[in-house]
Coordinates of C-alpha atoms in Angstrom, one line a residue:
Chain A
X458 CA -27.2 -46.2 -58.8
X459 CA -27.1 -50.1 -58.0
X460 CA -23.2 -49.3 -58.5
X461 CA -23.0 -47.2 -56.7
X462 CA -24.4 -48.3 -53.7
X463 CA -22.2 -51.2 -54.2
X464 CA -18.9 -49.3 -55.2
X465 CA -19.9 -48.0 -51.0
X466 CA -20.6 -51.5 -49.6
X467 CA -17.2 -52.6 -51.0
X468 CA -15.3 -50.4 -50.3
X469 CA -16.0 -50.8 -46.9
X470 CA -16.4 -54.5 -46.5
X471 CA -11.9 -54.0 -48.1
X472 CA -11.4 -51.2 -45.7
X473 CA -11.8 -54.6 -42.5
X474 CA -9.9 -56.9 -44.6
X475 CA -9.3 -58.8 -42.0
X476 CA -12.6 -59.4 -39.9
X477 CA -14.7 -59.8 -43.7
X478 CA -12.0 -62.5 -44.4
X479 CA -13.3 -63.9 -41.0
X480 CA -16.1 -63.5 -41.5
X481 CA -15.9 -65.1 -44.6
X482 CA -14.2 -68.0 -43.8
X483 CA -17.1 -68.7 -41.4
X484 CA -19.8 -68.6 -44.7
X485 CA -17.5 -71.0 -46.7
X486 CA -17.0 -73.5 -43.8
X487 CA -20.9 -73.5 -43.3
X488 CA -21.7 -73.8 -46.8
X489 CA -19.0 -76.6 -46.8
X490 CA -20.4 -78.5 -44.2
X491 CA -24.2 -78.1 -44.7
X492 CA -23.2 -79.2 -48.0
X493 CA -21.1 -82.0 -47.3
X494 CA -23.6 -83.2 -44.4
X495 CA -26.5 -83.0 -46.1
X496 CA -25.1 -84.6 -49.1
X497 CA -24.2 -87.3 -47.3
X498 CA -27.5 -87.8 -44.9
X499 CA -29.3 -87.4 -48.2
X500 CA -27.4 -90.3 -50.0
X501 CA -27.9 -92.7 -47.2
X502 CA -31.5 -91.7 -48.0
X503 CA -31.8 -92.4 -51.2
X504 CA -29.3 -95.6 -50.8
X505 CA -31.9 -96.7 -48.1
X506 CA -35.1 -95.9 -50.6
X507 CA -33.3 -97.5 -53.6
X508 CA -32.8 -100.3 -51.7
X509 CA -36.1 -100.9 -49.8
X510 CA -37.9 -100.5 -53.8
X511 CA -35.5 -102.8 -55.2
X512 CA -35.6 -105.5 -52.7
X513 CA -39.2 -104.7 -52.0
X514 CA -42.2 -105.1 -54.5
X515 CA -43.3 -101.2 -55.5
X516 CA -47.5 -102.8 -55.0
X517 CA -48.6 -105.6 -53.2
X518 CA -51.9 -106.2 -54.3
X519 CA -53.0 -109.1 -50.9
X520 CA -56.4 -111.2 -50.6
X521 CA -58.2 -108.3 -48.6
X522 CA -60.5 -105.6 -48.5
X523 CA -59.4 -102.2 -47.3
X524 CA -63.1 -102.3 -46.0
X525 CA -65.5 -104.3 -44.7
X526 CA -67.9 -105.3 -47.6
X527 CA -71.3 -103.3 -46.5
X528 CA -74.4 -105.7 -45.8
X529 CA -77.6 -105.6 -48.2
X530 CA -80.0 -104.1 -45.8
X531 CA -77.5 -102.0 -45.1
X532 CA -77.3 -100.7 -48.7
X533 CA -81.2 -100.7 -49.6
X534 CA -81.8 -99.2 -46.0
X535 CA -79.5 -96.2 -46.2
X536 CA -81.4 -93.5 -44.3
X537 CA -83.3 -96.0 -42.2
X538 CA -82.6 -97.0 -39.0
X539 CA -81.0 -100.4 -40.5
X540 CA -78.3 -101.7 -38.1
X541 CA -77.3 -105.6 -39.0
X542 CA -75.5 -107.2 -35.4
X543 CA -73.2 -110.2 -35.1
X544 CA -72.2 -110.7 -38.9
X545 CA -70.3 -113.7 -40.0
X546 CA -68.2 -113.5 -43.0
X547 CA -69.5 -116.5 -45.0
X548 CA -66.7 -119.4 -45.4
X549 CA -64.8 -119.4 -48.2
X550 CA -61.6 -120.2 -50.0
X551 CA -58.8 -117.6 -49.1
X552 CA -56.7 -116.3 -52.0
X553 CA -57.8 -113.6 -54.6
X554 CA -60.4 -114.7 -57.0
X555 CA -60.1 -114.2 -60.8
X556 CA -56.4 -113.4 -60.3
X557 CA -56.1 -114.9 -64.1
X558 CA -58.5 -112.3 -64.3
X559 CA -56.5 -109.2 -62.5
X560 CA -52.9 -110.2 -64.1
X561 CA -55.2 -109.9 -67.3
X562 CA -56.0 -106.1 -66.0
X563 CA -52.3 -105.3 -65.5
X564 CA -50.6 -106.5 -68.2
X565 CA -52.9 -103.6 -70.0
X566 CA -51.1 -100.9 -68.0
X567 CA -48.2 -99.7 -69.3
X568 CA -44.4 -100.5 -67.0
X569 CA -45.8 -102.5 -64.6
X570 CA -44.8 -106.5 -64.2
X571 CA -46.8 -109.0 -62.0
X572 CA -46.4 -112.2 -60.9
X573 CA -48.8 -114.1 -58.8
X574 CA -47.9 -115.6 -55.4
X575 CA -49.6 -117.9 -53.2
X576 CA -47.6 -118.4 -49.3
X577 CA -48.8 -120.8 -46.6
X578 CA -46.7 -122.3 -43.6
X579 CA -45.9 -125.6 -44.4
X580 CA -44.1 -128.4 -41.9
X581 CA -40.1 -129.9 -43.4
X582 CA -39.5 -132.9 -42.6
X583 CA -35.8 -134.6 -43.4
X584 CA -33.9 -137.1 -41.2
X585 CA -36.2 -136.9 -38.8
X586 CA -36.4 -133.7 -38.1
X587 CA -39.6 -130.7 -38.3
X588 CA -38.9 -127.5 -39.7
X589 CA -41.7 -124.6 -39.8
X590 CA -41.0 -122.8 -43.0
X591 CA -43.1 -120.4 -45.5
X592 CA -44.0 -122.1 -48.6
X593 CA -43.2 -119.2 -51.5
X594 CA -45.7 -120.8 -54.8
X595 CA -45.3 -118.6 -57.6
X596 CA -44.2 -118.7 -61.7
X597 CA -40.9 -118.8 -62.2
X598 CA -40.2 -116.8 -65.6
X599 CA -43.0 -113.9 -64.1
X600 CA -40.9 -114.3 -60.1
X601 CA -37.3 -113.3 -61.5
X602 CA -39.1 -110.4 -62.9
X603 CA -40.9 -108.7 -60.1
X604 CA -38.0 -110.6 -56.9
X605 CA -34.6 -110.4 -56.2
X606 CA -33.7 -113.6 -54.8
X607 CA -32.3 -114.8 -58.4
X608 CA -29.8 -112.2 -57.4
X609 CA -29.3 -114.7 -54.3
X610 CA -28.9 -117.7 -55.7
X611 CA -25.9 -119.4 -54.6
X612 CA -26.6 -122.2 -55.8
X613 CA -28.5 -123.1 -59.4
X614 CA -31.4 -121.0 -60.2
X615 CA -35.3 -119.8 -60.4
X616 CA -36.4 -121.2 -63.3
X617 CA -35.1 -124.7 -62.8
X618 CA -37.9 -124.6 -60.5
X619 CA -39.9 -124.8 -64.4
X620 CA -37.9 -127.5 -65.6
X621 CA -38.5 -129.6 -63.0
X622 CA -42.4 -129.0 -61.7
X623 CA -41.6 -130.9 -58.1
X624 CA -38.3 -128.4 -57.9
X625 CA -37.8 -126.8 -54.7
X626 CA -35.2 -123.8 -52.9
X627 CA -34.6 -123.5 -49.8
X628 CA -32.4 -121.0 -48.4
X629 CA -28.7 -122.0 -47.3
X630 CA -29.4 -121.6 -43.5
X631 CA -32.4 -124.1 -43.9
X632 CA -30.4 -126.8 -46.0
X633 CA -27.3 -126.1 -43.2
X634 CA -29.5 -127.0 -40.3
X635 CA -31.3 -129.8 -41.7
X636 CA -28.2 -131.1 -43.6
X637 CA -29.3 -131.2 -47.0
X638 CA -27.8 -131.0 -50.0
X639 CA -28.6 -129.9 -53.8
X640 CA -30.0 -132.4 -55.2
X641 CA -31.8 -134.4 -52.5
X642 CA -35.1 -135.0 -51.4
X643 CA -37.5 -134.0 -48.8
X644 CA -41.4 -133.9 -47.7
X645 CA -43.4 -130.5 -46.8
X646 CA -46.6 -131.0 -44.6
X647 CA -49.6 -128.6 -45.2
X648 CA -51.3 -127.3 -42.4
X649 CA -53.9 -129.2 -44.8
X650 CA -53.0 -132.6 -44.5
X651 CA -51.8 -133.0 -47.7
X652 CA -47.8 -134.0 -48.5
X653 CA -45.4 -133.8 -51.1
X654 CA -42.3 -134.5 -52.1
X655 CA -39.5 -132.2 -53.7
X656 CA -36.1 -131.5 -54.8
X657 CA -33.7 -128.8 -53.7
X658 CA -33.6 -127.7 -57.0
X659 CA -31.5 -124.6 -55.9
X660 CA -30.2 -123.0 -52.8
X661 CA -30.1 -118.6 -52.3
X662 CA -28.3 -116.5 -49.0
X663 CA -29.8 -113.3 -48.8
X664 CA -28.3 -112.8 -45.4
X665 CA -31.4 -112.0 -43.3
X666 CA -31.7 -115.2 -41.0
X667 CA -35.3 -115.5 -40.9
X668 CA -35.5 -115.8 -44.6
X669 CA -32.1 -117.8 -45.0
X670 CA -33.4 -120.0 -42.7
X671 CA -37.5 -119.4 -43.1
X672 CA -38.7 -119.7 -46.9
X673 CA -38.7 -121.8 -49.5
X674 CA -40.1 -121.6 -53.0
X675 CA -42.2 -123.8 -55.5
X676 CA -43.9 -123.5 -58.5
X677 CA -47.3 -121.9 -57.9
X678 CA -49.3 -125.1 -59.0
X679 CA -47.8 -127.4 -56.1
X680 CA -48.7 -125.0 -53.5
X681 CA -52.0 -124.6 -55.1
X682 CA -52.6 -128.5 -54.5
X683 CA -50.5 -128.9 -51.0
X684 CA -52.7 -126.2 -49.3
X685 CA -56.2 -126.7 -51.1
X686 CA -56.6 -124.2 -52.7
X687 CA -56.8 -124.6 -56.8
X688 CA -57.4 -121.2 -59.1
X689 CA -56.6 -119.2 -56.1
X690 CA -52.9 -116.9 -55.0
X691 CA -53.2 -114.8 -51.8
X692 CA -51.5 -111.6 -53.5
X693 CA -49.9 -110.3 -56.2
X694 CA -46.0 -108.5 -56.4
X695 CA -46.2 -105.5 -59.0
X696 CA -42.4 -103.5 -59.4
X697 CA -43.0 -101.2 -61.8
X698 CA -40.7 -99.3 -64.2
X699 CA -41.2 -96.0 -61.9
X700 CA -41.5 -96.8 -59.0
X701 CA -42.8 -92.9 -57.4
X702 CA -46.2 -93.6 -59.2
X703 CA -46.6 -96.5 -56.8
X704 CA -49.2 -94.7 -54.4
X705 CA -51.4 -93.4 -57.9
X706 CA -51.1 -96.4 -59.4
X707 CA -52.7 -99.0 -56.0
X708 CA -55.5 -96.6 -55.7
X709 CA -56.1 -96.7 -59.5
X710 CA -55.4 -101.2 -59.4
X711 CA -57.8 -101.1 -55.6
X712 CA -60.3 -98.9 -57.2
X713 CA -60.6 -101.7 -60.5
X714 CA -59.8 -105.2 -58.6
X715 CA -61.4 -104.0 -55.4
X716 CA -58.7 -105.9 -53.6
X717 CA -55.7 -104.4 -51.2
X718 CA -53.3 -102.7 -53.2
X719 CA -50.5 -101.5 -50.9
X720 CA -48.1 -99.2 -52.3
X721 CA -43.8 -99.2 -51.1
X722 CA -44.9 -96.1 -50.1
X723 CA -47.6 -97.2 -47.2
X724 CA -46.1 -100.4 -46.5
X725 CA -42.4 -98.4 -45.2
X726 CA -44.8 -95.2 -44.1
X727 CA -43.1 -96.2 -40.5
X728 CA -40.0 -96.1 -41.9
X729 CA -40.1 -92.5 -44.2
X730 CA -42.0 -90.8 -41.5
X731 CA -38.5 -91.5 -39.8
X732 CA -36.6 -90.6 -42.3
X733 CA -38.0 -88.0 -42.6
X734 CA -38.1 -86.9 -38.8
X735 CA -34.4 -86.9 -39.8
X736 CA -33.7 -84.8 -42.4
X737 CA -35.6 -82.9 -40.1
X738 CA -32.6 -83.1 -37.5
X739 CA -30.0 -82.8 -40.5
X740 CA -31.0 -79.8 -41.4
X741 CA -31.5 -78.4 -38.3
X742 CA -28.2 -79.3 -37.2
X743 CA -26.7 -78.1 -40.5
X744 CA -28.0 -74.7 -40.0
X745 CA -27.5 -73.9 -37.4
X746 CA -23.9 -73.9 -38.7
X747 CA -24.3 -71.6 -40.5
X748 CA -26.5 -69.2 -38.0
X749 CA -22.9 -69.4 -36.1
X750 CA -21.4 -68.4 -39.0
X751 CA -23.8 -65.4 -39.4
X752 CA -23.2 -64.3 -36.8
X753 CA -20.2 -63.0 -38.0
X754 CA -21.5 -61.2 -40.5
X755 CA -23.6 -58.9 -37.9
X756 CA -20.8 -58.4 -36.2
X757 CA -19.0 -56.9 -39.0
X758 CA -22.0 -55.1 -40.8
X759 CA -22.2 -53.7 -37.4
X760 CA -18.6 -52.7 -36.1
X761 CA -19.1 -50.7 -39.8
X762 CA -21.2 -49.4 -39.4
X763 CA -20.6 -48.1 -36.0
X764 CA -17.7 -47.1 -37.0
X765 CA -19.2 -45.2 -40.4
X766 CA -21.6 -43.3 -38.8
X767 CA -20.3 -40.1 -40.0
X768 CA -20.0 -40.8 -43.6
X769 CA -23.9 -42.4 -43.2
X770 CA -24.4 -38.9 -41.9
X771 CA -22.6 -37.0 -44.5
X772 CA -24.6 -39.5 -47.3
X773 CA -27.4 -38.7 -45.8
X774 CA -27.0 -35.1 -45.7
X775 CA -26.5 -35.5 -49.6
X776 CA -29.3 -36.7 -49.7
X777 CA -29.0 -40.2 -49.7
X778 CA -32.3 -41.7 -49.0
X779 CA -32.6 -44.0 -45.5
X780 CA -33.4 -47.1 -48.5
X781 CA -30.2 -46.7 -49.9
X782 CA -28.5 -46.2 -46.8
X783 CA -30.1 -50.0 -45.8
X784 CA -29.1 -50.8 -48.8
X785 CA -26.0 -50.2 -49.1
X786 CA -24.8 -52.4 -45.4
X787 CA -27.8 -55.2 -47.6
X788 CA -25.6 -55.5 -50.3
X789 CA -22.1 -56.2 -47.9
X790 CA -24.1 -59.0 -46.6
X791 CA -25.3 -60.0 -49.6
X792 CA -22.2 -59.8 -50.7
X793 CA -20.2 -61.7 -48.3
X794 CA -22.7 -64.4 -48.5
X795 CA -22.0 -64.6 -52.6
X796 CA -18.6 -65.4 -51.8
X797 CA -18.8 -67.8 -49.2
X798 CA -21.1 -69.4 -51.4
X799 CA -18.8 -69.2 -54.5
X800 CA -15.9 -70.2 -52.1
X801 CA -17.9 -73.0 -49.5
X802 CA -19.4 -75.3 -52.5
X803 CA -16.1 -76.1 -54.0
X804 CA -15.0 -76.5 -50.8
X805 CA -17.8 -78.8 -49.8
X806 CA -17.4 -80.7 -53.1
X807 CA -14.0 -81.8 -52.2
X808 CA -15.0 -82.9 -48.8
X809 CA -18.7 -84.6 -51.4
X810 CA -15.2 -86.5 -53.0
X811 CA -13.6 -87.2 -50.1
X812 CA -16.5 -89.1 -48.1
X813 CA -17.2 -91.0 -51.6
X814 CA -14.2 -92.3 -51.0
X815 CA -14.0 -93.7 -47.7
X816 CA -14.7 -97.2 -47.6
X817 CA -15.3 -99.9 -44.9
X818 CA -16.2 -103.9 -45.2
X819 CA -19.6 -104.7 -43.7
X820 CA -20.3 -107.8 -41.4
X821 CA -20.0 -110.0 -43.4
X822 CA -20.2 -109.1 -46.7
X823 CA -16.4 -109.4 -49.0
X824 CA -16.8 -105.7 -51.1
X825 CA -15.9 -103.5 -50.1
X826 CA -18.8 -100.6 -49.1
X827 CA -18.0 -96.8 -50.1
X828 CA -20.2 -93.8 -48.8
X829 CA -23.5 -92.9 -49.8
X830 CA -23.3 -89.1 -51.2
X831 CA -26.2 -87.3 -52.8
X832 CA -25.2 -85.1 -55.8
X833 CA -28.7 -83.5 -56.6
X834 CA -29.0 -80.6 -57.3
X835 CA -30.8 -79.4 -54.5
X836 CA -28.3 -79.8 -51.8
X837 CA -27.0 -77.4 -54.0
X838 CA -29.4 -74.8 -54.2
X839 CA -30.2 -75.7 -50.3
X840 CA -26.6 -74.1 -49.2
X841 CA -26.8 -71.7 -50.7
X842 CA -30.2 -70.0 -50.3
X843 CA -29.5 -70.6 -46.4
X844 CA -26.7 -69.4 -46.3
X845 CA -27.6 -66.3 -48.0
X846 CA -30.6 -65.6 -46.5
X847 CA -28.6 -66.4 -43.0
X848 CA -25.9 -63.2 -44.4
X849 CA -28.5 -60.9 -45.6
X850 CA -31.0 -61.5 -42.6
X851 CA -27.8 -61.3 -40.4
X852 CA -27.0 -57.9 -41.7
X853 CA -30.6 -56.5 -41.9
X854 CA -30.6 -55.3 -37.8
X855 CA -27.6 -53.3 -38.4
X856 CA -28.6 -51.8 -41.9
X857 CA -31.9 -50.6 -40.1
X858 CA -29.8 -49.3 -37.2
X859 CA -27.6 -47.3 -40.3
X860 CA -30.7 -46.2 -42.0
X861 CA -31.9 -44.4 -38.9
X862 CA -28.7 -42.4 -38.4
X863 CA -29.9 -38.8 -37.8
X864 CA -27.6 -36.4 -39.9
X865 CA -27.5 -33.7 -37.4
X866 CA -27.2 -35.7 -34.2
X867 CA -23.4 -37.1 -35.6
X868 CA -22.5 -34.0 -37.7
X869 CA -23.5 -31.4 -33.9
X870 CA -21.3 -33.8 -32.0
X871 CA -18.2 -34.0 -34.7
X872 CA -17.8 -30.7 -35.5
Chain B
X354 CA -33.0 -10.8 -57.3
X355 CA -35.2 -13.7 -56.5
X356 CA -35.8 -15.2 -53.0
X357 CA -33.9 -18.6 -52.3
X358 CA -34.2 -19.5 -49.1
X359 CA -36.6 -18.4 -47.2
X360 CA -37.4 -19.6 -43.1
X361 CA -40.7 -18.1 -41.8
X362 CA -40.6 -17.6 -37.9
X363 CA -39.0 -21.2 -37.6
X364 CA -38.7 -22.2 -33.8
X365 CA -36.9 -25.5 -33.0
X366 CA -37.6 -26.7 -29.4
X367 CA -35.6 -29.8 -28.5
X368 CA -37.7 -32.2 -26.8
X369 CA -36.7 -33.4 -23.1
X370 CA -37.4 -33.4 -19.4
X371 CA -36.2 -29.9 -19.9
X372 CA -37.4 -28.9 -23.2
X373 CA -34.6 -26.5 -24.6
X374 CA -35.0 -23.8 -27.4
X375 CA -32.7 -24.0 -29.8
X376 CA -34.1 -21.3 -33.0
X377 CA -36.5 -19.1 -31.7
X378 CA -38.9 -17.1 -33.8
X379 CA -36.2 -16.6 -37.2
X380 CA -37.8 -15.4 -40.2
X381 CA -35.3 -15.1 -42.5
X382 CA -34.6 -14.7 -46.6
X383 CA -31.8 -15.5 -49.0
X384 CA -32.3 -14.0 -52.5
X385 CA -30.3 -15.7 -55.2
X386 CA -26.3 -14.9 -55.5
X387 CA -26.3 -13.1 -51.9
X388 CA -23.5 -14.3 -49.8
X389 CA -24.6 -14.3 -45.6
X390 CA -22.4 -14.7 -42.7
X391 CA -24.7 -16.0 -39.6
X392 CA -22.3 -15.0 -36.4
X393 CA -22.9 -15.5 -32.8
X394 CA -21.4 -16.9 -29.4
X395 CA -20.7 -20.1 -28.7
X396 CA -23.7 -22.8 -28.1
X397 CA -26.0 -19.7 -29.7
X398 CA -27.5 -21.5 -31.8
X399 CA -26.3 -20.8 -35.4
X400 CA -25.7 -24.6 -36.3
X401 CA -29.1 -25.3 -35.2
X402 CA -30.1 -22.6 -37.4
X403 CA -28.2 -23.7 -40.5
X404 CA -29.4 -27.5 -39.9
X405 CA -33.3 -25.6 -40.7
X406 CA -32.8 -23.7 -43.8
X407 CA -30.8 -26.8 -44.9
X408 CA -33.5 -29.3 -43.7
X409 CA -31.6 -31.3 -42.1
X410 CA -33.8 -31.1 -39.3
X411 CA -37.1 -30.0 -39.1
X412 CA -38.5 -27.1 -37.1
X413 CA -40.8 -27.2 -34.5
X414 CA -43.1 -24.4 -35.9
X415 CA -42.2 -22.4 -38.3
X416 CA -41.8 -23.4 -42.7
X417 CA -38.7 -23.3 -44.3
X418 CA -39.6 -22.7 -48.0
X419 CA -37.0 -23.1 -51.1
X420 CA -37.2 -21.3 -54.3
X421 CA -40.8 -21.1 -53.1
X422 CA -41.8 -24.4 -51.9
X423 CA -42.6 -24.5 -48.8
X424 CA -40.8 -28.4 -47.2
X425 CA -42.9 -28.2 -43.8
X426 CA -44.7 -31.2 -45.3
X427 CA -42.4 -33.1 -47.6
X428 CA -41.2 -36.5 -46.4
X429 CA -37.9 -38.1 -45.6
X430 CA -37.5 -38.8 -49.2
X431 CA -38.5 -36.0 -50.1
X432 CA -36.2 -33.9 -47.9
X433 CA -33.4 -35.4 -49.7
X434 CA -34.1 -34.7 -52.8
X435 CA -34.3 -31.0 -51.8
X436 CA -30.6 -31.4 -50.6
X437 CA -29.0 -33.5 -53.2
X438 CA -30.9 -31.1 -56.0
X439 CA -30.9 -27.6 -55.1
X440 CA -27.5 -27.7 -52.1
X441 CA -24.1 -28.0 -50.9
X442 CA -23.0 -28.5 -48.4
X443 CA -19.8 -27.9 -46.5
X444 CA -18.9 -28.8 -42.8
X445 CA -15.8 -27.9 -40.1
X446 CA -14.8 -31.5 -40.8
X447 CA -14.3 -32.2 -44.4
X448 CA -16.4 -35.7 -44.2
X449 CA -15.3 -36.9 -47.0
X450 CA -15.4 -40.6 -47.6
X451 CA -12.0 -42.1 -46.8
X452 CA -12.5 -44.7 -48.6
X453 CA -13.0 -42.3 -52.3
X454 CA -10.4 -40.5 -54.3
X455 CA -10.7 -36.7 -54.4
X456 CA -12.2 -37.5 -57.4
X457 CA -14.8 -40.4 -56.7
X458 CA -15.8 -38.2 -53.1
X459 CA -17.3 -35.8 -56.4
X460 CA -18.4 -37.8 -58.2
X461 CA -20.9 -39.3 -55.3
X462 CA -23.7 -36.7 -55.3
X463 CA -23.8 -37.0 -59.0
X464 CA -24.0 -40.6 -59.2
X465 CA -26.3 -40.7 -56.8
X466 CA -28.5 -37.6 -58.3
X467 CA -28.3 -39.9 -61.6
X468 CA -28.9 -36.6 -64.1
X469 CA -25.5 -37.2 -66.5
X470 CA -24.2 -40.3 -67.8
X471 CA -21.3 -41.6 -65.8
X472 CA -18.8 -40.1 -68.3
X473 CA -20.1 -36.3 -68.0
X474 CA -19.9 -37.1 -64.3
X475 CA -16.1 -37.9 -64.5
X476 CA -15.6 -34.4 -66.7
X477 CA -17.6 -32.4 -65.0
X478 CA -15.3 -33.9 -61.3
X479 CA -12.7 -33.4 -63.2
X480 CA -13.6 -29.8 -63.8
X481 CA -15.0 -28.7 -59.9
X482 CA -11.2 -30.0 -59.3
X483 CA -9.5 -28.5 -61.5
X484 CA -11.3 -25.0 -60.9
X485 CA -10.7 -25.6 -56.9
X486 CA -6.7 -26.1 -57.7
X487 CA -6.7 -29.2 -57.3
X488 CA -5.9 -31.5 -60.5
X489 CA -3.1 -33.4 -59.3
X490 CA -5.0 -34.1 -56.4
X491 CA -8.3 -36.2 -58.5
X492 CA -6.6 -39.9 -57.9
X493 CA -5.5 -38.7 -54.1
X494 CA -7.2 -40.2 -51.5
X495 CA -8.4 -38.2 -48.6
X496 CA -5.6 -38.9 -46.2
X497 CA -3.0 -38.1 -48.4
X498 CA -4.1 -34.7 -48.9
X499 CA -4.3 -31.4 -46.4
X500 CA -6.9 -30.4 -44.2
X501 CA -7.3 -27.3 -47.3
X502 CA -7.1 -29.4 -49.9
X503 CA -9.9 -31.8 -48.5
X504 CA -11.7 -28.8 -47.8
X505 CA -11.4 -27.7 -50.7
X506 CA -12.3 -31.4 -52.1
X507 CA -15.5 -31.3 -49.8
X508 CA -16.5 -27.9 -51.2
X509 CA -15.9 -29.2 -54.6
X510 CA -18.8 -31.8 -53.6
X511 CA -20.9 -29.8 -51.6
X512 CA -21.2 -27.6 -56.0
X513 CA -21.1 -31.1 -57.6
X514 CA -25.0 -31.0 -58.7
X515 CA -25.2 -27.5 -59.6
X516 CA -27.0 -26.0 -56.5
X517 CA -28.5 -22.7 -55.8
X518 CA -27.5 -22.9 -52.7
X519 CA -24.8 -23.5 -50.1
X520 CA -24.4 -23.6 -46.6
X521 CA -21.5 -23.8 -45.0
X522 CA -21.1 -24.8 -41.2
X523 CA -17.8 -23.0 -39.6
X524 CA -15.6 -24.4 -43.1
X525 CA -12.5 -22.9 -42.4
X526 CA -12.7 -24.2 -38.1
X527 CA -9.9 -26.3 -39.1
X528 CA -7.7 -24.8 -41.1
X529 CA -4.8 -22.9 -40.7
X530 CA -4.3 -18.6 -41.6
X531 CA -3.6 -19.3 -45.6
X532 CA -6.1 -22.6 -46.6
X533 CA -8.8 -20.5 -44.2
X534 CA -8.1 -17.5 -46.5
X535 CA -8.4 -19.7 -49.8
X536 CA -11.0 -21.1 -48.3
X537 CA -13.1 -17.7 -47.7
X538 CA -11.7 -17.0 -51.1
X539 CA -13.9 -20.0 -53.2
X540 CA -16.8 -19.0 -51.2
X541 CA -17.1 -15.6 -51.5
X542 CA -16.1 -15.8 -55.3
X543 CA -18.5 -18.6 -56.0
X544 CA -21.6 -16.1 -54.4
X545 CA -20.5 -12.9 -56.4
X546 CA -19.0 -14.4 -59.7
X547 CA -21.1 -17.3 -59.9
X548 CA -24.4 -16.4 -59.1
X549 CA -24.8 -18.7 -56.2
X550 CA -26.8 -18.2 -53.1
X551 CA -24.0 -19.2 -49.4
X552 CA -25.1 -19.3 -46.1
X553 CA -21.9 -19.7 -44.0
X554 CA -21.9 -20.1 -39.8
X555 CA -18.5 -18.5 -38.6
X556 CA -16.6 -17.6 -36.1
X557 CA -14.2 -15.6 -38.2
X558 CA -14.9 -11.4 -37.9
X559 CA -12.6 -10.8 -40.5
X560 CA -14.6 -13.8 -43.2
X561 CA -18.4 -12.4 -41.8
X562 CA -17.4 -8.7 -42.4
X563 CA -16.5 -9.8 -46.2
X564 CA -20.3 -10.6 -46.5
X565 CA -22.4 -9.3 -48.0
X566 CA -25.2 -8.9 -45.0
X567 CA -24.4 -10.6 -41.4
X568 CA -26.7 -12.6 -38.9
X569 CA -25.6 -11.9 -35.9
X570 CA -28.2 -14.7 -33.4
X571 CA -28.0 -14.9 -29.2
X572 CA -29.5 -17.3 -27.8
X573 CA -31.6 -18.7 -30.7
X574 CA -32.9 -15.4 -31.9
X575 CA -32.1 -13.8 -34.7
X576 CA -30.6 -9.7 -32.9
X577 CA -29.0 -7.9 -35.8
X578 CA -28.6 -8.6 -39.9

């Protein structure tokens, strides 16, 4: 039965080869462009997220609480008319208390690498020039495992800070601004009034101006002493083996340690929502290509239905049901959609390979950059699903019209 | 002989601003193996009556029974099933599907019914075409055959599911004399030699005279027969 209806559908399409091929081409090009554009957009999004994940902590524990602590009076009299006004938090040394215990806890979670950081504002003085910087204190062996800063070293290496406790690593732009060289000494003054002289043991270049001329790295203990915050850090940077676990794990860590734990997804929520909007726009545009192609199918099947009124009438008089007639024409739509996918996917792959081979140099970069293309199966499934849905929907209206043909009206007129 | 087809007080009114009565209070019985000719002037309602008898149209009043089963409560699918398994139609034009060969056209009703295997369907189609002298035309498309040959393929298609009733609407209207005589002989033989009931609408007086019974329709009513 199905093969009978399919064979009638095929014969109808083959009888109108040129029109069928033109409408098929619409679907083929629609699927190919859908694939090429969506894979490029998805590829660029994946690339962006990968860079975001690589270059920023997956989870950051900061020395803040998500909600202010409830006052003891409010806790005791939960149902009473108690209002505590003008609460002034206790003055204390800022930072994560017991960060070593927190690190111990983090080590018990598999796939987690953590490094404590204490940063604060400081002033670098050299040759009569004073420059404000952000001074980052860290444990060299740990930071190398959670940060990509080691990849940007242009002189020396992070572990040189372990060898020389009075060493400092600065950005190459800062060195240029202050005419500093490797091995030279400079004086750092903290906001506490304390000063310390460091020796330049390394330089980095990230390409981002605010980092290259405004950041410096030293050993954690030195910063704790300079900022007068012994046994304190103000953040713990965490890298995960699986970055997609960040949101769940951040919640788990926060509920355990109490301090605010921010996942990379939370930190980049504005960017992620922007990417989502971009994705919706992109799929709307590429789907529009297929909708236009679907009009070609609608046109062909409508024409076939118009021309085949007599055949429809005779099939119905013979005993074919209305739904059989509908299935014949829906099958035509599905066939054009399937053939469009079968030819459109290889063409789309060819376009994707072509796009992947387009290379260019980013400003300030020596290396060639290639267009990022995503080969995710979801792109292919979506292209095929959109094409099939568009083709079948385009066939639906004329199919319904065909099913409603009353044989007597046609036979009377044709006699 | 048992009654194969029965029309009881069948009336068909075409609704509109001015209602038109196509068929008026027709009572008719066709028995097994009977060859009935319906004749009358143009526009008298012959074809409309045939469409009602063939369950292609629903009567406004009255009922049509096939093999003793009243079809007035049938839904569209049940009517289609009754047409498929119990009736065969031949029209003035052959109405063969142009993209299908003679054999494929004959096979269509059998494939839709799905009562026998594909091999049996092919064999039965070949036998029918052979019986109607079309063995050499089996693989030809309708466009490659003459009008008479195409009409005989249409008759073979009407006989495909071994129906109890053949309904023909001016089956010789588009044929030359020789082809017309050939088709008339086939339809008469179907009734007389193969015990099928045949109802033919025709203008041809000689053809009508050769029937077992002639029904004359005037203004939608049976005047004689």
